[in-house]
C-alpha positions as a printed NumPy array, in Angstrom:
array([[ 27.792, 110.697, 176.81 ],
       [ 30.713, 108.946, 178.474],
       [ 31.862, 107.383, 175.194],
       [ 31.585, 110.696, 173.37 ],
       [ 33.638, 112.459, 176.053],
       [ 36.509, 110.124, 175.121],
       [ 35.998, 110.624, 171.387],
       [ 34.415, 107.188, 170.967],
       [ 31.38 , 106.705, 168.731],
       [ 28.388, 104.952, 170.293],
       [ 26.15 , 102.961, 167.916],
       [ 22.612, 101.807, 168.737],
       [ 21.441,  98.368, 167.6  ],
       [ 18.339,  96.311, 168.311],
       [ 18.254,  94.182, 171.462],
       [ 20.309,  91.015, 171.059],
       [ 24.01 ,  90.247, 170.842],
       [ 23.592,  88.93 , 167.315],
       [ 23.154,  92.541, 166.241],
       [ 26.343,  93.562, 168.046],
       [ 28.098,  90.638, 166.342],
       [ 26.795,  91.822, 162.977],
       [ 28.327,  95.25 , 163.605],
       [ 31.679,  93.692, 164.492],
       [ 31.601,  91.703, 161.248],
       [ 30.623,  94.837, 159.325],
       [ 33.608,  96.718, 160.762],
       [ 35.943,  93.867, 159.828],
       [ 34.795,  93.894, 156.2  ],
       [ 35.356,  97.646, 155.86 ],
       [ 38.625,  99.067, 154.644],
       [ 40.072, 101.002, 157.6  ],
       [ 36.756, 100.535, 159.382],
       [ 35.962, 101.314, 163.019],
       [ 37.532,  99.25 , 165.798],
       [ 35.115,  97.513, 168.165],
       [ 35.799,  98.281, 171.834],
       [ 32.77 ,  97.276, 173.898],
       [ 29.109,  96.286, 173.622],
       [ 26.257,  95.708, 176.045],
       [ 22.481,  95.431, 176.253],
       [ 19.807,  96.196, 178.83 ],
       [ 19.768,  92.648, 180.236],
       [ 23.206,  93.276, 181.803],
       [ 25.098,  91.348, 179.139],
       [ 28.606,  92.572, 178.295],
       [ 30.983,  91.996, 175.411],
       [ 34.515,  93.301, 175.863],
       [ 36.325,  91.802, 172.869],
       [ 35.479,  90.634, 169.336],
       [ 36.741,  87.093, 170.008],
       [ 33.505,  86.094, 171.818],
       [ 30.467,  87.47 , 169.996],
       [ 27.887,  86.912, 172.677],
       [ 27.405,  88.05 , 176.269],
       [ 30.455,  86.85 , 178.151],
       [ 30.588,  87.052, 181.934],
       [ 34.154,  85.723, 182.177],
       [ 35.806,  88.472, 180.115],
       [ 33.552,  91.076, 181.789],
       [ 34.699,  89.86 , 185.236],
       [ 38.349,  90.043, 184.169],
       [ 37.841,  93.567, 182.82 ],
       [ 36.153,  94.595, 186.095],
       [ 39.096,  93.237, 188.095],
       [ 41.526,  95.171, 185.898],
       [ 39.391,  98.311, 186.252],
       [ 39.372,  97.895, 190.032],
       [ 43.153,  97.522, 190.172],
       [ 43.665, 100.558, 187.923],
       [ 41.644, 102.869, 190.172],
       [ 43.   , 101.378, 193.421],
       [ 46.497, 102.197, 192.177],
       [ 45.333, 105.809, 192.046],
       [ 43.762, 105.759, 195.491],
       [ 40.157, 105.352, 194.371],
       [ 37.462, 102.698, 194.503],
       [ 35.061, 101.913, 191.676],
       [ 32.346, 103.728, 193.621],
       [ 34.57 , 106.821, 193.814],
       [ 34.991, 106.736, 190.032],
       [ 31.256, 106.19 , 189.531],
       [ 30.491, 109.291, 191.603],
       [ 32.921, 111.284, 189.458],
       [ 31.07 , 110.159, 186.334],
       [ 27.741, 111.133, 187.882],
       [ 29.053, 114.619, 188.597],
       [ 30.521, 114.977, 185.119],
       [ 27.648, 113.548, 183.07 ],
       [ 24.614, 113.527, 185.385],
       [ 22.977, 110.82 , 187.462],
       [ 21.268, 108.096, 185.422],
       [ 18.755, 105.465, 186.466],
       [ 17.097, 102.776, 184.366],
       [ 14.184, 100.584, 185.32 ],
       [ 11.545,  98.497, 183.608],
       [  7.881,  97.628, 183.901],
       [  5.973,  94.945, 181.997],
       [  2.332,  94.532, 181.09 ],
       [  1.146,  90.913, 180.726],
       [ -1.593,  90.048, 178.229],
       [ -2.378,  86.332, 178.215],
       [ -4.409,  84.344, 175.715],
       [ -5.712,  85.198, 172.253],
       [ -7.497,  88.27 , 173.604],
       [ -4.252,  89.315, 175.253],
       [ -2.416,  89.353, 171.932],
       [ -5.107,  91.595, 170.492],
       [ -4.821,  93.888, 173.515],
       [ -1.045,  94.089, 173.091],
       [ -1.466,  95.058, 169.452],
       [ -4.105,  97.645, 170.296],
       [ -1.983,  99.26 , 173.002],
       [  1.021,  99.531, 170.676],
       [ -1.19 , 101.049, 167.989],
       [ -2.567, 103.629, 170.442],
       [  0.968, 104.556, 171.511],
       [  1.978, 104.797, 167.846],
       [ -0.981, 106.854, 166.598],
       [ -1.742, 108.904, 169.72 ],
       [  1.486, 109.064, 171.713],
       [  1.484, 110.632, 175.206],
       [  2.383, 114.313, 175.172],
       [  4.37 , 114.003, 178.392],
       [  5.713, 111.643, 181.023],
       [  6.036, 112.869, 184.62 ],
       [  5.608, 116.512, 183.532],
       [  8.422, 116.162, 181.002],
       [  7.212, 116.936, 177.468],
       [  7.662, 114.298, 174.776],
       [  9.742, 116.135, 172.158],
       [ 10.053, 113.309, 169.631],
       [  8.963, 109.727, 168.983],
       [ 11.207, 107.129, 167.343],
       [  9.314, 104.357, 165.549],
       [ 11.646, 101.456, 164.826],
       [  8.933,  99.68 , 162.844],
       [  8.965, 102.207, 160.004],
       [ 12.371, 103.749, 160.754],
       [ 11.188, 107.274, 161.502],
       [ 11.588, 110.003, 164.094],
       [  8.645, 112.384, 164.488],
       [  9.033, 115.675, 166.326],
       [  5.976, 116.493, 168.428],
       [  6.217, 120.242, 167.841],
       [  5.538, 120.723, 164.153],
       [  5.014, 117.024, 163.423],
       [  8.084, 116.757, 161.186],
       [  8.814, 113.128, 160.301],
       [ 12.289, 112.013, 159.202],
       [ 13.241, 108.528, 158.043],
       [ 16.486, 108.401, 159.986],
       [ 16.476, 105.126, 161.965],
       [ 18.95 , 102.906, 160.137],
       [ 18.038,  99.621, 161.831],
       [ 16.073,  96.489, 160.873],
       [ 12.322,  97.003, 161.263],
       [ 11.121,  96.138, 164.766],
       [  7.886,  96.862, 166.623],
       [  9.509,  99.268, 169.083],
       [  8.57 , 102.824, 170.072],
       [ 10.815, 105.244, 171.936],
       [  9.667, 108.525, 173.44 ],
       [ 12.344, 111.202, 173.847],
       [ 11.651, 113.607, 176.719],
       [ 12.671, 117.239, 177.124],
       [ 15.182, 116.518, 179.905],
       [ 16.996, 113.816, 177.917],
       [ 15.145, 110.895, 179.518],
       [ 13.592, 108.17 , 177.362],
       [ 10.679, 105.745, 177.593],
       [ 10.736, 102.713, 175.293],
       [  7.949, 100.216, 174.56 ],
       [  8.788,  96.798, 173.096],
       [  6.512,  93.742, 172.866],
       [  8.336,  90.594, 173.957],
       [  9.078,  88.054, 171.254],
       [  8.892,  85.11 , 173.673],
       [  6.238,  86.063, 176.264],
       [  2.765,  87.648, 176.153],
       [  3.884,  91.022, 177.447],
       [  4.997,  94.504, 176.493],
       [  8.192,  95.659, 178.136],
       [  8.599,  99.334, 178.991],
       [ 12.112, 100.636, 179.623],
       [ 12.517, 103.884, 181.552],
       [ 15.814, 105.773, 181.435],
       [ 15.949, 108.985, 183.477],
       [ 18.777, 111.424, 184.069],
       [ 19.686, 114.561, 185.965],
       [ 21.702, 117.525, 184.79 ],
       [ 25.487, 117.336, 185.2  ],
       [ 27.155, 119.009, 188.171],
       [ 24.306, 118.573, 190.66 ],
       [ 24.903, 117.162, 194.171],
       [ 24.545, 113.397, 194.113],
       [ 21.831, 113.171, 196.779],
       [ 19.626, 115.762, 195.074],
       [ 20.208, 114.139, 191.671],
       [ 19.345, 110.655, 192.915],
       [ 16.199, 111.83 , 194.709],
       [ 14.993, 113.849, 191.718],
       [ 15.598, 111.022, 189.254],
       [ 13.869, 108.536, 191.568],
       [ 10.778, 110.767, 191.763],
       [ 10.67 , 111.064, 187.985],
       [ 11.129, 107.324, 187.535],
       [  8.347, 106.544, 190.019],
       [  5.99 , 108.997, 188.315],
       [  6.654, 107.502, 184.882],
       [  6.136, 103.976, 186.221],
       [  2.774, 105.011, 187.662],
       [  1.747, 106.585, 184.358],
       [  2.71 , 103.478, 182.385],
       [  0.851, 101.269, 184.835],
       [ -2.303, 103.291, 184.143],
       [ -1.81 , 102.83 , 180.396],
       [ -1.454,  99.064, 180.877],
       [ -4.499,  98.834, 183.16 ],
       [ -6.657, 100.784, 180.677],
       [ -5.658,  98.595, 177.712]])
């Protein structure tokens, strides 16, 4: 939302800076292609220039210092600017929860849980209806109402499911490639223009409710 408000296109890629690097290379090979500005992933890695094509804390720290100076010169702190963004675009909160499944039986349990989520997805999370399910394994988005399936995910196949909720929140399930666990990513948001305290409290309640629901799914697996 923030990028779009400045007329900047935001592109989703799979987790991993190699995929961001691939996009940068793709842009460079295009005639009058897009210009890369910024990339990041959920593990708090940042990439602020195409010269270093991996997470780079040094350039991110320099950019943060420049950002701080810019807003201080206008009589604001970074927190002041963050609150302005919350008011303009809504309050966002992201959190994660993991289910561990050790041993050979654990791998089978992981596969079974992903298959259940794929074939019989939850109809809601924290009283928010699931309006669509993105399946990055087969590249499709299925709308819950009507069951329309569109092959519209233009990404390499990956065993990832994402549930899109009615209020704009998302819940994503991704088995780890290095550990015996499934990672669930919860991204909740409030409507724009709401008082910060009410927004934060409401989003926290939704996040807690979704975490509890996912924990039940993991425990039942």
